[in-house]
Tab-separated table of C-alpha atoms in Angstrom:
chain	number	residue	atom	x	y	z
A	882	UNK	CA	0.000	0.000	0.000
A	883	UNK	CA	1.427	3.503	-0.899
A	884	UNK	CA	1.721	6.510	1.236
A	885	UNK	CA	2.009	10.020	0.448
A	886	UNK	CA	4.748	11.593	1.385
A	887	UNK	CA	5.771	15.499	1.077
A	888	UNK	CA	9.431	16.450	1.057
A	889	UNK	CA	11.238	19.705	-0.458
A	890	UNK	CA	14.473	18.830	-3.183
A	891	UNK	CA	17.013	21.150	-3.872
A	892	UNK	CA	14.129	23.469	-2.354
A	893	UNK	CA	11.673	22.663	-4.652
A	894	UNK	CA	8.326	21.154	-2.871
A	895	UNK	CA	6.995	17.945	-4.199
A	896	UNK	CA	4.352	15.592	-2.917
A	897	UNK	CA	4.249	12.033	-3.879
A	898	UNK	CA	2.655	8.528	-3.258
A	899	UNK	CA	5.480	5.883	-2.403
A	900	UNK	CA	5.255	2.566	-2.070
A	901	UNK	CA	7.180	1.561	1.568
A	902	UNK	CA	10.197	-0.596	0.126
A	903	UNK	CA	10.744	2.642	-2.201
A	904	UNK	CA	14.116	3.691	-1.534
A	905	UNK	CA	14.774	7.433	-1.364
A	906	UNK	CA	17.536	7.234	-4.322
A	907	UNK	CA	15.243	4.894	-6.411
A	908	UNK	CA	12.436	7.923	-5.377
A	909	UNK	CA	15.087	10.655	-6.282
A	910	UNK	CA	15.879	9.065	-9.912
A	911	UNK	CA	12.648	7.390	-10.652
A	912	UNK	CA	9.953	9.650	-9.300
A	913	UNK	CA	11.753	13.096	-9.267
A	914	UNK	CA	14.028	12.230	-12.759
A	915	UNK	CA	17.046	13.637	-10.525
A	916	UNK	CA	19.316	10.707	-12.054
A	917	UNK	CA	22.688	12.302	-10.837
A	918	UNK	CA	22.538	10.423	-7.566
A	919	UNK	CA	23.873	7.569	-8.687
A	920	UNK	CA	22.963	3.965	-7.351
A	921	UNK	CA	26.024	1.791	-7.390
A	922	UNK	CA	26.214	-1.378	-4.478
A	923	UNK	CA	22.465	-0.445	-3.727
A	924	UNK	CA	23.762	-1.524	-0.175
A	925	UNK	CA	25.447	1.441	1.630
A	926	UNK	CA	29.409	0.024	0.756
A	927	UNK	CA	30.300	2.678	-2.290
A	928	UNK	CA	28.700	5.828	-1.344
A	929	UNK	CA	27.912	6.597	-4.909
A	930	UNK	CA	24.190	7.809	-3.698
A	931	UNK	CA	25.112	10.072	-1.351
A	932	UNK	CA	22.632	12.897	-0.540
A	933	UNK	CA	22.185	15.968	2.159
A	934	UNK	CA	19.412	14.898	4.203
A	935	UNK	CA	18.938	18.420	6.524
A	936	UNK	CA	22.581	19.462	5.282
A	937	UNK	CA	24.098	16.075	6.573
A	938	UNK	CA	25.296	13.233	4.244
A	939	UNK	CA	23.294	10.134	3.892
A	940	UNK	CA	23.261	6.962	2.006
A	941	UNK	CA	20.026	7.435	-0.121
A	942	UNK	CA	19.867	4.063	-0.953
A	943	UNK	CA	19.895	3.099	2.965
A	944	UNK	CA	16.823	5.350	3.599
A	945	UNK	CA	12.916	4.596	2.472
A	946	UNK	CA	11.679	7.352	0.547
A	947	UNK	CA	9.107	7.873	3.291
A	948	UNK	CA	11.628	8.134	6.037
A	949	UNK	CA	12.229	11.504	3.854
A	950	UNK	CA	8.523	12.752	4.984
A	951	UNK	CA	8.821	16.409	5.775
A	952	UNK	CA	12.551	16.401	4.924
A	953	UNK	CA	14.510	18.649	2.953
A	954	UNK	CA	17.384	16.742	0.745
A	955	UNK	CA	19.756	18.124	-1.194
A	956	UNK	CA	21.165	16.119	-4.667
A	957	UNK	CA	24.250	16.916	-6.583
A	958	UNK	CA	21.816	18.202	-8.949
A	959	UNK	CA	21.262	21.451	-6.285
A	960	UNK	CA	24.843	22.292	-5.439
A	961	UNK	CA	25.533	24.629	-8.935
A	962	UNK	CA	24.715	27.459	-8.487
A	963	UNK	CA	22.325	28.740	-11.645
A	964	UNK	CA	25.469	29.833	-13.516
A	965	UNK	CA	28.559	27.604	-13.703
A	966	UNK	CA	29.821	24.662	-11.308
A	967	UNK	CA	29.706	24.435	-7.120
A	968	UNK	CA	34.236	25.805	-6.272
A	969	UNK	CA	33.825	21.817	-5.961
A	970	UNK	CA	33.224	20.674	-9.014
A	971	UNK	CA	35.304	23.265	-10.306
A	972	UNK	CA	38.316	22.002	-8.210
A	973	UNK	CA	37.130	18.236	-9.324
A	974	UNK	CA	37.245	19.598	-12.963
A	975	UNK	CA	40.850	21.236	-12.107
A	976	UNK	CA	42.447	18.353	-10.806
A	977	UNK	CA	41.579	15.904	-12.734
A	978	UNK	CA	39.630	14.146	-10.113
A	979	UNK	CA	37.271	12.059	-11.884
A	980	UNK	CA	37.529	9.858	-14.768
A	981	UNK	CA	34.193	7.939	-15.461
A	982	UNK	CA	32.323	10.057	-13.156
A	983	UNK	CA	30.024	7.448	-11.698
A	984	UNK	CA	31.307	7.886	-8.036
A	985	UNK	CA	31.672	11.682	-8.274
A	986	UNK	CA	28.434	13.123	-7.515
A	987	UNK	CA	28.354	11.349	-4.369
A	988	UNK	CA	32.154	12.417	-3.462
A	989	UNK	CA	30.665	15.627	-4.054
A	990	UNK	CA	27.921	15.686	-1.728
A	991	UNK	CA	29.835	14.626	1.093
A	992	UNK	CA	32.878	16.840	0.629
A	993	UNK	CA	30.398	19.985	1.244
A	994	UNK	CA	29.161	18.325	4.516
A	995	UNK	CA	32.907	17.974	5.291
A	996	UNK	CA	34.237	20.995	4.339
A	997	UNK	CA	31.582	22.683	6.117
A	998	UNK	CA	33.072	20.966	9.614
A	999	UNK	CA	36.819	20.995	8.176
A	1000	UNK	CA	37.549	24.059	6.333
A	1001	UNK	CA	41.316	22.935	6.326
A	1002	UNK	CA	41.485	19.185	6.553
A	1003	UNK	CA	44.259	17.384	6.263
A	1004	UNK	CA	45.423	14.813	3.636
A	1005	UNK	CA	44.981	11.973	6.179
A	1006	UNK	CA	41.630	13.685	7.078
A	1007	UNK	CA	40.572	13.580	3.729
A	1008	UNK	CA	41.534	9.968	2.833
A	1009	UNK	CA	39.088	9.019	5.963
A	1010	UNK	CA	36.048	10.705	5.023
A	1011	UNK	CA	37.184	9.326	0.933
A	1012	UNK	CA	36.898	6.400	2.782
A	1013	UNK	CA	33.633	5.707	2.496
A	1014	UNK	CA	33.347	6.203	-0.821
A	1015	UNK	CA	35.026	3.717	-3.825
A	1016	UNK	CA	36.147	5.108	-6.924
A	1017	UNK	CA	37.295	2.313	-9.175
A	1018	UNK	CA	39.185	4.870	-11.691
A	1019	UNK	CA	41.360	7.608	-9.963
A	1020	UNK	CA	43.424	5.402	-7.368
A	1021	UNK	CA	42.038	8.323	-5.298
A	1022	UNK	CA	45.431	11.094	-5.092
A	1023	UNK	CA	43.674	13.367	-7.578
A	1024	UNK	CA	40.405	13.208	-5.955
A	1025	UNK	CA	42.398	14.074	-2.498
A	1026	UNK	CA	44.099	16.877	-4.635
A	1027	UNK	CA	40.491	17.935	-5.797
A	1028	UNK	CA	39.337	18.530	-2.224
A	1029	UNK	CA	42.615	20.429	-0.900
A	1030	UNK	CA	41.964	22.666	-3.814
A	1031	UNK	CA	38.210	23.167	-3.100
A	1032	UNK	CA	38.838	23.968	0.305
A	1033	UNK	CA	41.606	26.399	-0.301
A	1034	UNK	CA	39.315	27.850	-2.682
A	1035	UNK	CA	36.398	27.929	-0.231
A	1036	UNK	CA	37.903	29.319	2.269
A	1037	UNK	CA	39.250	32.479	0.151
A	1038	UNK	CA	35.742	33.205	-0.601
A	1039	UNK	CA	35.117	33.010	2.969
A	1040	UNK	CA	37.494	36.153	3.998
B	246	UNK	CA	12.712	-2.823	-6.065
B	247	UNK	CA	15.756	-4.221	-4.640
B	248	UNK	CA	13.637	-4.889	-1.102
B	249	UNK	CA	10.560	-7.373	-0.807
B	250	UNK	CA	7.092	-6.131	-0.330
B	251	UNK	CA	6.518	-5.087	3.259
B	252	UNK	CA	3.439	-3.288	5.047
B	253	UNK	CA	4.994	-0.026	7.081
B	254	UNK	CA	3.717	1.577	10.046
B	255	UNK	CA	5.028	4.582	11.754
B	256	UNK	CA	3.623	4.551	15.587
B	257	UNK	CA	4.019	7.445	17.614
B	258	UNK	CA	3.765	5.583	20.903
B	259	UNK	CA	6.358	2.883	22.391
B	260	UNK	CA	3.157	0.971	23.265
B	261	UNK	CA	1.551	0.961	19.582
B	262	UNK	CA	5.243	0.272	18.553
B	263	UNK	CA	5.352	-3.452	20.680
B	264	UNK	CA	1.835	-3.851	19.979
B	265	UNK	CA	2.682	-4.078	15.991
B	266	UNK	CA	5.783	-6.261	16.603
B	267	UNK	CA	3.685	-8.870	18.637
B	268	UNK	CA	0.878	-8.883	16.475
B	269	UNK	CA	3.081	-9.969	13.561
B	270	UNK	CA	4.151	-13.472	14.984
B	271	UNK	CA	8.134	-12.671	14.632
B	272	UNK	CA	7.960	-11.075	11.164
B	273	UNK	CA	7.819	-7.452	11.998
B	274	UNK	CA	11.252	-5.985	12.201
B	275	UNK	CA	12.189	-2.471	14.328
B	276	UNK	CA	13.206	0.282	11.399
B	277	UNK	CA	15.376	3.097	13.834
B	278	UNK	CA	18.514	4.622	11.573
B	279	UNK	CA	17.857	1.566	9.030
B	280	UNK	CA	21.849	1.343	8.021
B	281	UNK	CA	21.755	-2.965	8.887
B	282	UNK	CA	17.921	-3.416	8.199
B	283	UNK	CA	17.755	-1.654	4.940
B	284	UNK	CA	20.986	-3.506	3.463
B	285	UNK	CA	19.341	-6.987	4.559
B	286	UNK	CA	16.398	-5.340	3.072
B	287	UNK	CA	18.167	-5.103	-0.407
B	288	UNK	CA	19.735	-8.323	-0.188
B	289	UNK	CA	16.452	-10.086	0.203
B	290	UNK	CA	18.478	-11.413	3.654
B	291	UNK	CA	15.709	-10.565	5.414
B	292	UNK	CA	12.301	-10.206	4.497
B	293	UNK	CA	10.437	-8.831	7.093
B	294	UNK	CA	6.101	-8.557	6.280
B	295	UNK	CA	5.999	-5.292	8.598
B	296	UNK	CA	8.534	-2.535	9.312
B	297	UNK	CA	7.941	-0.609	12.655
B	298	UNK	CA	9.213	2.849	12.367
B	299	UNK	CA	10.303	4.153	15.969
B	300	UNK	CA	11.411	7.230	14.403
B	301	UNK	CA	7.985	9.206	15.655
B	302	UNK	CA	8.341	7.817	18.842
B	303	UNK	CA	8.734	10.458	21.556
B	304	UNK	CA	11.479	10.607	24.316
B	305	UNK	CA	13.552	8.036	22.628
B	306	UNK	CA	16.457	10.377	21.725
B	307	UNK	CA	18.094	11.146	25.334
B	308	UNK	CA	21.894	11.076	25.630
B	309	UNK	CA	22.865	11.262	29.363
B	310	UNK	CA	25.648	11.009	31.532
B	311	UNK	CA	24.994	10.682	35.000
B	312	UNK	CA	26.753	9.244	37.905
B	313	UNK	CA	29.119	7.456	35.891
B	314	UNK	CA	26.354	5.978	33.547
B	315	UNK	CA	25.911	7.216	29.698
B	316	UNK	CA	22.172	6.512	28.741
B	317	UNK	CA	21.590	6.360	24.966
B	318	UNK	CA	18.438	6.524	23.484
B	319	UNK	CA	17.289	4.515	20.506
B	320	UNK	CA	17.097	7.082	18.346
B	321	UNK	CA	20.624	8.680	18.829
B	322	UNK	CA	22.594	8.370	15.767
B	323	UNK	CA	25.887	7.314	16.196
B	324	UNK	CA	26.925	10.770	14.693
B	325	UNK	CA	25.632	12.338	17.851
B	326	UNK	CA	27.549	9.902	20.249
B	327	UNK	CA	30.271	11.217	17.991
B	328	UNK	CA	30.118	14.856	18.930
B	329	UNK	CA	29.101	14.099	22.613
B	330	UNK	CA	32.523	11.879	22.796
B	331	UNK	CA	34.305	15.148	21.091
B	332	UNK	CA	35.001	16.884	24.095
B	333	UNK	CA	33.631	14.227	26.785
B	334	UNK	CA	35.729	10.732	25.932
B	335	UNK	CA	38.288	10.168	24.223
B	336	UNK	CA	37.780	6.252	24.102
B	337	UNK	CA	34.136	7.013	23.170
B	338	UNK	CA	35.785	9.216	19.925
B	339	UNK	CA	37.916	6.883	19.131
B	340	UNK	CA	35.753	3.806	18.853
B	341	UNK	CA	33.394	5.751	17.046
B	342	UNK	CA	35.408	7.057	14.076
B	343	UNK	CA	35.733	3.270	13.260
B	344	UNK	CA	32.142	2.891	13.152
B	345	UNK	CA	31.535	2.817	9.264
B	346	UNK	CA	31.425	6.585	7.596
B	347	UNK	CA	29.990	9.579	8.219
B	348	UNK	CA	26.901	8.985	6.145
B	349	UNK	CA	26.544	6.087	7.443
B	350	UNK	CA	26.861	7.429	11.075
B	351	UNK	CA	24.331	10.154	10.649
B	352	UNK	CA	21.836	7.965	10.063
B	353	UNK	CA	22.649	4.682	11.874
B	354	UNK	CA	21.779	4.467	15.530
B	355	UNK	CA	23.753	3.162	18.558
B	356	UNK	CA	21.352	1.487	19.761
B	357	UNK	CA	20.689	0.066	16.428
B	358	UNK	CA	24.308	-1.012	16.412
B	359	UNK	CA	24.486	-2.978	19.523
B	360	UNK	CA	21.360	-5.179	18.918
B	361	UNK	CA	21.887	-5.766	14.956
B	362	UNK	CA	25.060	-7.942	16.747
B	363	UNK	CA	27.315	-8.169	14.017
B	364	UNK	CA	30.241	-9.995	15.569
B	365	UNK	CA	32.856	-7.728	14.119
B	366	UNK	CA	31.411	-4.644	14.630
B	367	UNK	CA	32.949	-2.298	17.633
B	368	UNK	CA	29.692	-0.941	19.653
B	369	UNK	CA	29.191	-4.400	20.932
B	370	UNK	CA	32.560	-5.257	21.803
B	371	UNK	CA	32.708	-2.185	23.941
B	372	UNK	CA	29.501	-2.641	25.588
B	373	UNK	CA	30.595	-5.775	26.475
B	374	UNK	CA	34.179	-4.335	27.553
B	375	UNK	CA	31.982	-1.695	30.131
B	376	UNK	CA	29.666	-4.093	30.739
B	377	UNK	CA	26.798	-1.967	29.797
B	378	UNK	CA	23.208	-2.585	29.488
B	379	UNK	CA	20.224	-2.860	27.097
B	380	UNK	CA	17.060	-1.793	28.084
B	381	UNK	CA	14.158	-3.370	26.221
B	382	UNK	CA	10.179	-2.360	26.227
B	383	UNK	CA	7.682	-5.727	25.173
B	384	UNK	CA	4.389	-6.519	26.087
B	385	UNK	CA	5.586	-7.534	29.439
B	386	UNK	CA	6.947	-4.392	30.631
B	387	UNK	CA	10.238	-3.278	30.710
B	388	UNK	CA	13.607	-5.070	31.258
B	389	UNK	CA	17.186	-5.047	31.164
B	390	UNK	CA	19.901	-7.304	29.539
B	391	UNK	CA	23.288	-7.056	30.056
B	392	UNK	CA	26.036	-7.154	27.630
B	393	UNK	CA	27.040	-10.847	28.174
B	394	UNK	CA	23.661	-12.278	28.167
B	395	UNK	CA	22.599	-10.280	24.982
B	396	UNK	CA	24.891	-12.077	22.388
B	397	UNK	CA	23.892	-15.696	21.361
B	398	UNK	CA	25.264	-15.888	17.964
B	399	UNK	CA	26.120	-13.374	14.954
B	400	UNK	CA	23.099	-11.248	14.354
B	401	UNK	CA	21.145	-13.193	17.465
B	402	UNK	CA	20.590	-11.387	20.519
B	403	UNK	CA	18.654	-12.343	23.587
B	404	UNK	CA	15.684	-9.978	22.309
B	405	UNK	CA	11.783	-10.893	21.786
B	406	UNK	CA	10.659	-10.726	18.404
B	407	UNK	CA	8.035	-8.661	20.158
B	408	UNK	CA	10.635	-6.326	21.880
B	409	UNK	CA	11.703	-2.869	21.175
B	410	UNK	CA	15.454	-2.221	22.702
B	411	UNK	CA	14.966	1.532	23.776
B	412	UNK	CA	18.017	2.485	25.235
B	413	UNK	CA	21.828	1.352	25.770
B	414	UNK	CA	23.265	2.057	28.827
B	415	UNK	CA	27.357	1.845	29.254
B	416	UNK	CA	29.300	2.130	32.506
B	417	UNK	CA	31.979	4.691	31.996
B	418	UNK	CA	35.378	3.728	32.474
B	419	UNK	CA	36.250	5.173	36.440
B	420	UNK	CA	38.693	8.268	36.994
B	421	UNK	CA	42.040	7.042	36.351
B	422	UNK	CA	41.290	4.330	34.177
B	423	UNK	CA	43.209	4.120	30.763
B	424	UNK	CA	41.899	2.687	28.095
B	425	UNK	CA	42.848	0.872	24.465
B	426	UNK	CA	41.439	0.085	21.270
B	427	UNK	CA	42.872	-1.304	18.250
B	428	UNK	CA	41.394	-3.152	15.075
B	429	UNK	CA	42.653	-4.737	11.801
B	430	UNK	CA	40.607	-4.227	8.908
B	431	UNK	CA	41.197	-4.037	4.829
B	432	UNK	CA	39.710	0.047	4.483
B	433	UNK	CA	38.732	2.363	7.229
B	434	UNK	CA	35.526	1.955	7.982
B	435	UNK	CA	35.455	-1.569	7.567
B	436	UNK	CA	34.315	-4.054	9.526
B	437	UNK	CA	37.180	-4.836	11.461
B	438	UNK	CA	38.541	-8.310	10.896
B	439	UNK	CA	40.019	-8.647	14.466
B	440	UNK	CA	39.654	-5.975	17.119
B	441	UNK	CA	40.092	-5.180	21.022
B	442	UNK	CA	39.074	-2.732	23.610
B	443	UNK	CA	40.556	-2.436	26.622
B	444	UNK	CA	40.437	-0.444	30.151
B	445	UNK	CA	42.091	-0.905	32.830
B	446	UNK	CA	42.950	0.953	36.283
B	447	UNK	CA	45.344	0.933	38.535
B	448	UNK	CA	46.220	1.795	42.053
B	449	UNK	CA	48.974	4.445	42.028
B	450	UNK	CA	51.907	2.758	40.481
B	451	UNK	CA	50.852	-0.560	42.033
B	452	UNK	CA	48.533	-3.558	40.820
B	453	UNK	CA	46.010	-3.453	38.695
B	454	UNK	CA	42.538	-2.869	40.154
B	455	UNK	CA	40.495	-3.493	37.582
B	456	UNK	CA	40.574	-4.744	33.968
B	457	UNK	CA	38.137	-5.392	31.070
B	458	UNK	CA	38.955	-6.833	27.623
B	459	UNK	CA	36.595	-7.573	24.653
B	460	UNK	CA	37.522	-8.636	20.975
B	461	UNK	CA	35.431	-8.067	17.804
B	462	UNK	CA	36.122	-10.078	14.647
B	463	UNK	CA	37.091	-12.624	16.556
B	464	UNK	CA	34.064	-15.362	16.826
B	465	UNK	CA	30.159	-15.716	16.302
B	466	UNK	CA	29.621	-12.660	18.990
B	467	UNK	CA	31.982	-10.035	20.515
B	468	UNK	CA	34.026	-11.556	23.108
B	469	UNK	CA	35.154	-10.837	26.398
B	470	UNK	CA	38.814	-12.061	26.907
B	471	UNK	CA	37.772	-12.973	30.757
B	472	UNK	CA	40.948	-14.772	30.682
B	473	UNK	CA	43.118	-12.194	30.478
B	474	UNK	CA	41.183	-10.323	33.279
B	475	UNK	CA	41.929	-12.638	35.764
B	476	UNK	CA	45.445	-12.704	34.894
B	477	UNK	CA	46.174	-8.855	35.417
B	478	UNK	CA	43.762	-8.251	38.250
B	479	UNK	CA	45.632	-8.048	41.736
B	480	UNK	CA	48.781	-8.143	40.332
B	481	UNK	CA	51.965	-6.075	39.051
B	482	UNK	CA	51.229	-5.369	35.229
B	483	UNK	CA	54.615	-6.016	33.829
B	484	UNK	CA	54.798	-6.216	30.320
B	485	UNK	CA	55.700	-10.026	30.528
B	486	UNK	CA	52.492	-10.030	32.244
B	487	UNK	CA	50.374	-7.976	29.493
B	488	UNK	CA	51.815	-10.569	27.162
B	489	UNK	CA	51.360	-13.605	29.147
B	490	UNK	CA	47.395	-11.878	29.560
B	491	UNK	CA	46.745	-11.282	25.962
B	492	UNK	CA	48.148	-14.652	24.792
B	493	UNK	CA	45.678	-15.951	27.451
B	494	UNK	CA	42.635	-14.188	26.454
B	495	UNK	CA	43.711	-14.920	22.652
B	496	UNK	CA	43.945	-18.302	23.225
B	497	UNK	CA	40.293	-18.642	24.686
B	498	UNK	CA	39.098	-17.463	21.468
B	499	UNK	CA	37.238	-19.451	18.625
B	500	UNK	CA	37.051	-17.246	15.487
B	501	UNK	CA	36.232	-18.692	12.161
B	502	UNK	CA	37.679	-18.844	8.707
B	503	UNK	CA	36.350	-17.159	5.953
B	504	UNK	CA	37.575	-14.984	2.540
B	505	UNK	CA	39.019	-12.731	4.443
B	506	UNK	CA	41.556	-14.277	6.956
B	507	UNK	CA	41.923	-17.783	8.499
B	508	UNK	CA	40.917	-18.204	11.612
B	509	UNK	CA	44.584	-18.798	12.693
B	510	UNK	CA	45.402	-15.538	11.431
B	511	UNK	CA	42.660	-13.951	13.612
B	512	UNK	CA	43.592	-15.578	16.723
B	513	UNK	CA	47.226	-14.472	15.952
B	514	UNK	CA	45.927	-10.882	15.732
B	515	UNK	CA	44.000	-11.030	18.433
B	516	UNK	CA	46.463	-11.843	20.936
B	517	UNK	CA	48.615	-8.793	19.314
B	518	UNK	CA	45.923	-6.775	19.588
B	519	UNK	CA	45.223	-7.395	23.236
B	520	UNK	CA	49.001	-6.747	24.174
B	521	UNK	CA	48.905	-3.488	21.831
B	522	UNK	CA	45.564	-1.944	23.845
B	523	UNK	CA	46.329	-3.622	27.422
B	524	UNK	CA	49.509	-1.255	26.907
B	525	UNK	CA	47.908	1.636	25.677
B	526	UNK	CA	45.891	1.184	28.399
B	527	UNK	CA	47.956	1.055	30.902
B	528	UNK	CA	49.893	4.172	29.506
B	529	UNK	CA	46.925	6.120	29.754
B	530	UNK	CA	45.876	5.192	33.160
B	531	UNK	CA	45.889	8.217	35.417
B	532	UNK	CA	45.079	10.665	32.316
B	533	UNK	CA	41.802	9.980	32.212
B	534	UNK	CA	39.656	8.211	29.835
């Protein structure tokens, strides 16, 4: 049986009936047509569907859409601003810190969460938070590179 | 769908909460932060006819210390415990950056964490190391479990099917105490495929008061390496003595093979492990844990 659920995306509104075992990235690709969260173990391990659920990174494919009731999430697909790329993407872009790009929007999503808390990780910082998240092309030094460059960048548009 | 058709309900009171789980004959399963469940979910491991979402449940999200007990509510994400350890305990902070990732930790609870009783996860291993508590709410009232009468088997705790665990409580490590933790595992964030905890405390430069040990990784449930307790306690805690302790506790250990390592590697770990936090341990005591 399906329930309605109401939840705001990248701060649009939207209302929708779910069925329970929905998950809220199937919801976010299926249902919304948001298909840059990407679905990759479909089990929590690769982090490729990470979302902001209130600002704080979650596994969208470990959440029921209608956990998401009266939730405001936030998909790779609202972190541009209207013009251009998020200074993360650009950095990403930059560096050189994606290849086939499957893994990178949900790199993405997380690194604002952790920026937000680190504005000047370290390296080692930065390989545990990469941690959760596999990337099967990069061997990972340019995406480390990406993110010291997005948070220098960052935080001179902070001053 | 990657998950089986369930039915969902969302109580709002503990009560309506049990009463769902009992009236489902053992096929109901508790939904709190969802980061086990929804995984078995997709697997088809488990295939539940009823999901009980505590999240609407009131007064289930208290995190207090008093008198030398931490109470955690069911609904505290581990992410919370997290920033309470921050600037409270350092063994707490510790322990808890192993605990998966971020994401994951937002979401996942520590209550959550301790009944799911993965045997190689670290929650349950340091329950079990400060013998700590789970309170549980089922249609016969309340009651408490501790640590070593929870874990029965991996995934298999001492729980009703008609049961809702509602809070953990640990026993904090006393003044003075120092504490350890170490684990192996292939990525951070892993589950660990041998781990210890340890505290101990001392009486000023003399014999060792008190001492806990548990392993993770390291059998069917998280272990407590009772052994090596008995060894240290009352006496002088030389390093021959660590080492004779952690061989000891190692020893009394039956992990299991699988892909990952042989169970003769694990028991090898282990007993470094246990010499590696009984020392860090014992370095820290007086500073505090």
């Amino acid at each position: 049986m399906s329930r309605t659920i109401r939840l705001t995306v990248n701060g649009q509104e939207h209302e929708r009936a779910v069925e329970p075992r929905t998950t809220l990235a199937d919801f976010l690709r299926e249902d919304l047509e948001l298909t840059g969260t990407h679905v990759g173990c479909e089990h929590g391990v690769c982090g490729a569907c990470t979302v902001l659920l209130d600002d704080e990174p979650v596994r969208s494919c470990l959440m029921l859409a209608v956990q998401a009731d009266s939730r405001r999430i936030t998909t790779i697909e609202g972190v541009a601003p209207a013009e251009g790329l998020h200074p993360i993407q650009e950095a990403f872009w930059a560096k050189h810190g994606l290849q086939c790009g499957y893994c990178t929007p949900g790199i993405v999503m997380s690194a604002c969460a952790f920026l937000r808390e680190r504005p000047d990780p370290s390296p080692e910082e930065i390989r545990e938070m990469l941690a959760g998240h596999l990337c099967r092309c990069t061997g990972y030094h340019f995406i480390v590179e990406a993110i010291e460059a997005a948070a220098r960048a960052l935080r001179a548009a902070d001053k | 769908m990657k998950a089986a058709p369930f039915e969902y309900v969302a109580p709002v009171t503990l009560d309506d909460a049990v009463g769902a789980l009992a009236g489902e004959g053992g096929d109901a399963k508790v939904l709190a932060g969802g980061q086990s469940l929804i995984p078995m979910l997709a697997l088809r491991l488990a295939r539940p006819t009823l999901l009980v979402d505590i999240n609407h449940i009131a007064g289930l999200d208290g995190l207090r210390e008093s008198s030398g007990t931490l109470e955690i509510g069911a609904l505290v994400r581990q992410r919370r415990l997290e920033r309470w350890a921050a600037s409270r305990s350092d063994l707490f902070a510790e322990v808890l950056r192993h605990v998966a990732h971020p994401p994951i930790r937002n979401r996942g609870t520590v209550v959550g964490n301790v009944v799911h009783a993965d045997p190689a996860s670290e929650l349950p291993a340091l329950l079990l190391c400060l013998e700590g508590v789970v309170v549980a709410r089922g249609p016969r009232g309340e009651r408490t479990l501790a640590a070593d009468r929870l874990y029965r088997a991996p995934l298999t705790t001492s729980l009703g099917a008609d049961e809702v665990a509602t809070a953990v409580r640990f026993a904090l490590p006393p003044a003075g105490a120092g504490w350890g933790f170490a684990e192996v595992s292939r990525r951070h964030g892993d589950f660990a495929l041998v781990g210890a905890v340890a505290v101990l405390a001392r009486a000023a430069g003399g014999p060792v008061t008190r001492a806990r040990l548990a392993f993770f990784g390291a059998g069917g449930t998280p272990m407590r390496g009772v052994a090596a307790e008995r060894i240290l306690e009352g006496h002088e805690p030389t390093p021959t003595r660590l080492g004779e302790a952690a061989r000891a506790a190692a020893a009394a250990l039956s992990p299991d093979d699988d892909i990952h390592a042989t169970a003769a590697y694990r028991r090898r770990v282990a007993a470094t492990l246990a010499e590696r936090t009984l020392a860090a341990a014992l370095a820290r005591c007086g500073s505090g844990a």
